[in-house]
PDB file of C-alpha atoms in Angstrom:
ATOM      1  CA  UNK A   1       0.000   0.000   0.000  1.00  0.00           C
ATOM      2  CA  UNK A   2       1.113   3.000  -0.921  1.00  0.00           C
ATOM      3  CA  UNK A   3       1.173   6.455   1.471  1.00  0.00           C
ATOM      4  CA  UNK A   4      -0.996   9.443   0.869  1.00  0.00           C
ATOM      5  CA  UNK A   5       0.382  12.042  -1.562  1.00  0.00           C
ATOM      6  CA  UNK A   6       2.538  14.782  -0.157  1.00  0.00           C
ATOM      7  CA  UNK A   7       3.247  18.162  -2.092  1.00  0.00           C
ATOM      8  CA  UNK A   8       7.312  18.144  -2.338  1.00  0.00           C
ATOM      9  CA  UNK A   9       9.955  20.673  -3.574  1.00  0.00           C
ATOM     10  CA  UNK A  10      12.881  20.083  -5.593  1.00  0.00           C
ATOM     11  CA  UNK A  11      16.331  22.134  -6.268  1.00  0.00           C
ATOM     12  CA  UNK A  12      16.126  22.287 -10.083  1.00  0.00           C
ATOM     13  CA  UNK A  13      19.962  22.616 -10.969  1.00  0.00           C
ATOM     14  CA  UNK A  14      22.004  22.090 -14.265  1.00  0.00           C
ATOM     15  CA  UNK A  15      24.652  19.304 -14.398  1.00  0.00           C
ATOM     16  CA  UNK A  16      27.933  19.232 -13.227  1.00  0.00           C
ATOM     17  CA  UNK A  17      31.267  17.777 -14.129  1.00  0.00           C
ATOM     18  CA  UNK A  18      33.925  17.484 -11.663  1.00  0.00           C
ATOM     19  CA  UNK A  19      37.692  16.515 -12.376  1.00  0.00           C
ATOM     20  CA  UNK A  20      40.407  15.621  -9.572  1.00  0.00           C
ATOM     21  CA  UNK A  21      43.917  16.109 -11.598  1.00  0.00           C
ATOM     22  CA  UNK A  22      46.256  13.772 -10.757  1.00  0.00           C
ATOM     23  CA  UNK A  23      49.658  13.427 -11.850  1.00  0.00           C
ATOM     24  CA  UNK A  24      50.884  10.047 -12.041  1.00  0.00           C
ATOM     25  CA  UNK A  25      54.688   9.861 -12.917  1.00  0.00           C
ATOM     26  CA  UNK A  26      54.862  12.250  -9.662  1.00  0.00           C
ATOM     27  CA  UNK A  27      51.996  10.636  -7.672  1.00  0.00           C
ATOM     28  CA  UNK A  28      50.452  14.005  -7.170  1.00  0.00           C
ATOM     29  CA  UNK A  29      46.784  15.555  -7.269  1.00  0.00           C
ATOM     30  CA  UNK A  30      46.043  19.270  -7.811  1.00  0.00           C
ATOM     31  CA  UNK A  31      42.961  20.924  -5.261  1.00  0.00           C
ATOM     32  CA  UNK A  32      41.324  24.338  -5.565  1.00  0.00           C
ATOM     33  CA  UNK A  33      40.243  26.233  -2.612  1.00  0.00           C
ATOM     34  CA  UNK A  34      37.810  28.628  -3.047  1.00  0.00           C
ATOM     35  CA  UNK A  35      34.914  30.181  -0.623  1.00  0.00           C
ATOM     36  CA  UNK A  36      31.684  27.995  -0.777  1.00  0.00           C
ATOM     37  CA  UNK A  37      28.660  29.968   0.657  1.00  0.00           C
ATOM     38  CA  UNK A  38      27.150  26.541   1.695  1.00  0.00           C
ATOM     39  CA  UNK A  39      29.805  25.995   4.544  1.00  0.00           C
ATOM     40  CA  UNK A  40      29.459  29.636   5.397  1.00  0.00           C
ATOM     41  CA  UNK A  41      25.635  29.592   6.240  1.00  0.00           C
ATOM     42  CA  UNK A  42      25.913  26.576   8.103  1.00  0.00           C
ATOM     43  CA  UNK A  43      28.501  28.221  10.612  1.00  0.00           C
ATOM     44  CA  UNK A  44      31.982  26.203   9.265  1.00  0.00           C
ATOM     45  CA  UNK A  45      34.573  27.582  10.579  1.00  0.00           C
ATOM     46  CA  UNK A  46      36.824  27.108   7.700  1.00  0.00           C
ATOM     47  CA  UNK A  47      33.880  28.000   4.860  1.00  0.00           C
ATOM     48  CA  UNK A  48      37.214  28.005   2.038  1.00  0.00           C
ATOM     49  CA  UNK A  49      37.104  24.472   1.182  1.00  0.00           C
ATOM     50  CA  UNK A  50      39.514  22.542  -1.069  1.00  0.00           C
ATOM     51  CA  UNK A  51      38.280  20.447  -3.493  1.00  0.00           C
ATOM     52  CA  UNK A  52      38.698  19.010  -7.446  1.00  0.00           C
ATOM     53  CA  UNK A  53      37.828  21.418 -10.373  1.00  0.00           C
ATOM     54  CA  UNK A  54      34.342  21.433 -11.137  1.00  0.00           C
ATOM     55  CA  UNK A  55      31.782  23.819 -12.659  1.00  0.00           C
ATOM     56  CA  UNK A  56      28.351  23.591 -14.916  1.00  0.00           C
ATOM     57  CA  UNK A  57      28.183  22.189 -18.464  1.00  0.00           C
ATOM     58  CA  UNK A  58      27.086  24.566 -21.174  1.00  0.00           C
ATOM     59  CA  UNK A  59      24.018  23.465 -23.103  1.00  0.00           C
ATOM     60  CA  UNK A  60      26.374  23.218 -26.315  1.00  0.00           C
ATOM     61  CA  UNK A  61      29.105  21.037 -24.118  1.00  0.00           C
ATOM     62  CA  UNK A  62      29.695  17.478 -23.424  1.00  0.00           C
ATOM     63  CA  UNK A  63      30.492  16.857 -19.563  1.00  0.00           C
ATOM     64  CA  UNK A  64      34.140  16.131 -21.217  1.00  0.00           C
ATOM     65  CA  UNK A  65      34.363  19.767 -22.949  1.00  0.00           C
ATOM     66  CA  UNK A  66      32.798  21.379 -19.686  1.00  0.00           C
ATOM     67  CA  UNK A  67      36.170  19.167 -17.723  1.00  0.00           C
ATOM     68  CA  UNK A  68      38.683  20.385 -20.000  1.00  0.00           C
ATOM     69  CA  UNK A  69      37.336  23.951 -20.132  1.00  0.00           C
ATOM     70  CA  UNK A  70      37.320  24.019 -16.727  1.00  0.00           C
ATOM     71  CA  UNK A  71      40.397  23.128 -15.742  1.00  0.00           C
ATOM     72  CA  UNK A  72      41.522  25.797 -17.644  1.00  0.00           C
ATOM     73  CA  UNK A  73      39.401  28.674 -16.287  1.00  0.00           C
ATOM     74  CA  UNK A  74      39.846  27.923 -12.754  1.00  0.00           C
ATOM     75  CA  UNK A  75      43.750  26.043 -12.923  1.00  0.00           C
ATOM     76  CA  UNK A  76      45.391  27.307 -16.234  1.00  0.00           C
ATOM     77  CA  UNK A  77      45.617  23.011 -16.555  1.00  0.00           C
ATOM     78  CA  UNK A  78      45.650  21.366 -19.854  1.00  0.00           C
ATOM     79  CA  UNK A  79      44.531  18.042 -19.020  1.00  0.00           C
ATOM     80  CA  UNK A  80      45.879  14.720 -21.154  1.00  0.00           C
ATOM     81  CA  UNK A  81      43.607  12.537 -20.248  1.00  0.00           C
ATOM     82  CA  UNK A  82      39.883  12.210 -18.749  1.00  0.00           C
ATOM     83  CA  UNK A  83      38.857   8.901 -16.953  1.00  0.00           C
ATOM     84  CA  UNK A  84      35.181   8.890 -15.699  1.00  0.00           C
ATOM     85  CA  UNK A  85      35.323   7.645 -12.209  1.00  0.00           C
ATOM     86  CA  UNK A  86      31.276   7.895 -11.541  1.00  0.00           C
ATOM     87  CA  UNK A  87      27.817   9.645 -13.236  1.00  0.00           C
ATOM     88  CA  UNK A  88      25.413   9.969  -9.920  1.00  0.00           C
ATOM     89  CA  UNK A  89      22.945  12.359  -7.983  1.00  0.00           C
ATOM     90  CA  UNK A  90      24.660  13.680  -4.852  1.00  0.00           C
ATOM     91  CA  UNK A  91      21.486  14.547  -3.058  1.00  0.00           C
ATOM     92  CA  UNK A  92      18.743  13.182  -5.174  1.00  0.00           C
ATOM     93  CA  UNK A  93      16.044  13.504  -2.438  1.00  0.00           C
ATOM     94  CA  UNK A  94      16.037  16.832  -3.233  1.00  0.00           C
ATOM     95  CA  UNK A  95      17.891  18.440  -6.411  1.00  0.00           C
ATOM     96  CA  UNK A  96      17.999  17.465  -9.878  1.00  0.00           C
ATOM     97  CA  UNK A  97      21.710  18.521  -9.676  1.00  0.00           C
ATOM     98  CA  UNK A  98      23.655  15.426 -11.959  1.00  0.00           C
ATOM     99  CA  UNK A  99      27.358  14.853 -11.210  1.00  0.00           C
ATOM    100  CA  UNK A 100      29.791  13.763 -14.257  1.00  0.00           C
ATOM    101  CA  UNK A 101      33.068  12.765 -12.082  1.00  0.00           C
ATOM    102  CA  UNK A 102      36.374  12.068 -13.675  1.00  0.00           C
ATOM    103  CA  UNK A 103      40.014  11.504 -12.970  1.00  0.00           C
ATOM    104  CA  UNK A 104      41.981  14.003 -15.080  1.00  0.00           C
ATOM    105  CA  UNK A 105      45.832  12.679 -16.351  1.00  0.00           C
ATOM    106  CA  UNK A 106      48.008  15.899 -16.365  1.00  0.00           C
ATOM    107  CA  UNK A 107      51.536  16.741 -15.733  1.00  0.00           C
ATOM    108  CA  UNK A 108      51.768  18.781 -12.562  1.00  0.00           C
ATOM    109  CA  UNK A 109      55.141  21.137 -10.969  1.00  0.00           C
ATOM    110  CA  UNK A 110      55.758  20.448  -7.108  1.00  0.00           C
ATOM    111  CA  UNK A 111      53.820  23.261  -5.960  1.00  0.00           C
ATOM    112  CA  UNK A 112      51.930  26.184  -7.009  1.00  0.00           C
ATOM    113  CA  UNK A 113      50.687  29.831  -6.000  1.00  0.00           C
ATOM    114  CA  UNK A 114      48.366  29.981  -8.927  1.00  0.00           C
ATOM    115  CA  UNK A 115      45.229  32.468  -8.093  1.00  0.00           C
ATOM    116  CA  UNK A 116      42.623  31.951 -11.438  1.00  0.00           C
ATOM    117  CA  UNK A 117      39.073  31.893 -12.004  1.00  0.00           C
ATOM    118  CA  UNK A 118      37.004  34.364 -14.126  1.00  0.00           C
ATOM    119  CA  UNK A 119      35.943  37.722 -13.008  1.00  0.00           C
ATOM    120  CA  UNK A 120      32.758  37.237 -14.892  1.00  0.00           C
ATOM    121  CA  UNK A 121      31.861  34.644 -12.221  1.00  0.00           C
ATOM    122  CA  UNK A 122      33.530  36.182  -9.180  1.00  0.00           C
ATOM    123  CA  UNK A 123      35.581  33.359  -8.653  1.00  0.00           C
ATOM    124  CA  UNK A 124      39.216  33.655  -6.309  1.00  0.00           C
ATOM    125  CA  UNK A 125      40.232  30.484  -6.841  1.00  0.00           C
ATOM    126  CA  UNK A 126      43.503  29.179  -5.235  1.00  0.00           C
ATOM    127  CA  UNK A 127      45.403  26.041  -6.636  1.00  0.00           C
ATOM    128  CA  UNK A 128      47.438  23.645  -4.245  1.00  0.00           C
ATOM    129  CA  UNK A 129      49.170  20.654  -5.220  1.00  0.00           C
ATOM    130  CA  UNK A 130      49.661  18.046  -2.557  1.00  0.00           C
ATOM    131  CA  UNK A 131      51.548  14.691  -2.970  1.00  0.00           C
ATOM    132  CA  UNK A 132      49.087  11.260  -2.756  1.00  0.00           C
ATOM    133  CA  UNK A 133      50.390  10.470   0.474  1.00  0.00           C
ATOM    134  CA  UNK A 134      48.809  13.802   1.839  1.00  0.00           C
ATOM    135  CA  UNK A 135      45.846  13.885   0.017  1.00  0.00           C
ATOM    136  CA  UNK A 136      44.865  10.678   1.290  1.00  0.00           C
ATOM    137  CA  UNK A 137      45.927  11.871   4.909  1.00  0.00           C
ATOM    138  CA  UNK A 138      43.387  15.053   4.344  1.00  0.00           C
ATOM    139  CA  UNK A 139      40.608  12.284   3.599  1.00  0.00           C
ATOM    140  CA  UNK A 140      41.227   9.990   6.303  1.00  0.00           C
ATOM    141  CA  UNK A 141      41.291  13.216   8.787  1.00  0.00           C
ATOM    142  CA  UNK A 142      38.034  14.857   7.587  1.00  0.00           C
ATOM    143  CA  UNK A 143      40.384  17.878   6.540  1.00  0.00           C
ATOM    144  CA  UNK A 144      38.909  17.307   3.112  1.00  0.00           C
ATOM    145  CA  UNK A 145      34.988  17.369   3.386  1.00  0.00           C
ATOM    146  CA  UNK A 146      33.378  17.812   0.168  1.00  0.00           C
ATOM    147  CA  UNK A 147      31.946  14.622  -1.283  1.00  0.00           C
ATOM    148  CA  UNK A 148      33.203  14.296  -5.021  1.00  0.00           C
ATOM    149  CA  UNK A 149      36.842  15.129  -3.716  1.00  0.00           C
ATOM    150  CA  UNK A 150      36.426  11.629  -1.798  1.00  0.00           C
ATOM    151  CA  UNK A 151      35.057   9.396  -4.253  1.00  0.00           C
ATOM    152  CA  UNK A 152      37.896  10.360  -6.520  1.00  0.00           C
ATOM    153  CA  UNK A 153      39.796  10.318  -3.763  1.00  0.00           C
ATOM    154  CA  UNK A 154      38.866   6.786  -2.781  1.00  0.00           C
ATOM    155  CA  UNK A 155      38.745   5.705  -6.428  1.00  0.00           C
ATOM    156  CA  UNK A 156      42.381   6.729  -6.988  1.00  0.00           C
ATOM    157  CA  UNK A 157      43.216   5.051  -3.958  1.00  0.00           C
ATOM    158  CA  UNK A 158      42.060   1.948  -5.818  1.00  0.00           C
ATOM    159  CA  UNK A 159      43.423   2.369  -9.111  1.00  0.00           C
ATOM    160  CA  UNK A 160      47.004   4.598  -8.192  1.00  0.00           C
ATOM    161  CA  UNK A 161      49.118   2.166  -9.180  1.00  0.00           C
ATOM    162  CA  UNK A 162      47.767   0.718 -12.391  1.00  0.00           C
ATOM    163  CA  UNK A 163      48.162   4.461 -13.817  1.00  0.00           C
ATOM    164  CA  UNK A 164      51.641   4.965 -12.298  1.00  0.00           C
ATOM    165  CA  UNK A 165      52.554   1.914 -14.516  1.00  0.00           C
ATOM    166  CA  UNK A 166      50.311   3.025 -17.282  1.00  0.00           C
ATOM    167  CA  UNK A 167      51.536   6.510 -17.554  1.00  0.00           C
ATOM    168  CA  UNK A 168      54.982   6.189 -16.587  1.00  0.00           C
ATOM    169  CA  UNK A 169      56.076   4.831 -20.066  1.00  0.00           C
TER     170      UNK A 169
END
């Protein structure tokens, strides 16, 4: 039997694509850190979170266009290779927002000061580059708390060393 109809409301939100860069020949992943007004209105103390390169897809993009053209705007990256880690809803019990998540094969320098992002979208985005090792230590300590930064996270964590090999040639 089925329950009596309830009126609900639903986020209506474009899709997403979301790329971690990793380097692979230096076992090494690239993060932005930007403000997120989410964190903020909850009361975060720390409402500049780091996490992988996202943004909306265009109507006129594939999710793959909308990763590379991203990683450009908001890390000045030029990524070799796209790997698509997972499609999903992060919150489907109330948005329509669709996630396109990939792993992103790029060549990246020990460190970084890079500031980027457009103007036109008031973004002041900071890069950082952190080796696996500490990456992995961020996840495991909660430091890093946005969602699609862990599933890549964890889905690097399972396929690492298969693209050291891979890409090392």
């Amino acid at each position: 039997e089925q329950s009596e109809i309830v009126s609900r409301s639903a986020l209506i939100s474009s899709d997403a694509v979301i790329i971690l860069p990793y380097d692979p020949i230096n076992d090494r992943v690239l993060l932005i850190q930007q403000f997120r007004i989410g964190p903020y209105v909850k009361g975060d103390e720390y409402p500049w979170v780091l996490e992988p390169i996202a943004g909306i897809i265009d109507k006129e993009e594939t999710p793959e266009q909308a990763g590379l053209r991203e990683a450009r705007e908001e890390a000045h990256l030029e990524i070799k290779t796209l790997l698509l880690v997972a499609r999903s809803y992060p919150s489907p019990g109330i948005s329509t927002e669709f996630f396109h998540q990939y792993v992103g094969i790029v060549s990246l320098p020990e460190s970084t000061n890079l500031v980027s992002g457009l103007a036109s979208e008031s973004e002041d985005i900071k890069s950082h580059i952190f080796s696996y090792k500490e990456f992995s230590k961020m996840i495991t300590k909660g430091i890093i708390n946005v969602g699609p930064a862990i599933l890549l996270g964890l889905w690097l964590s399972k396929n690492r060393n298969h693209l050291m090999k891979k890409y090392s040639v």
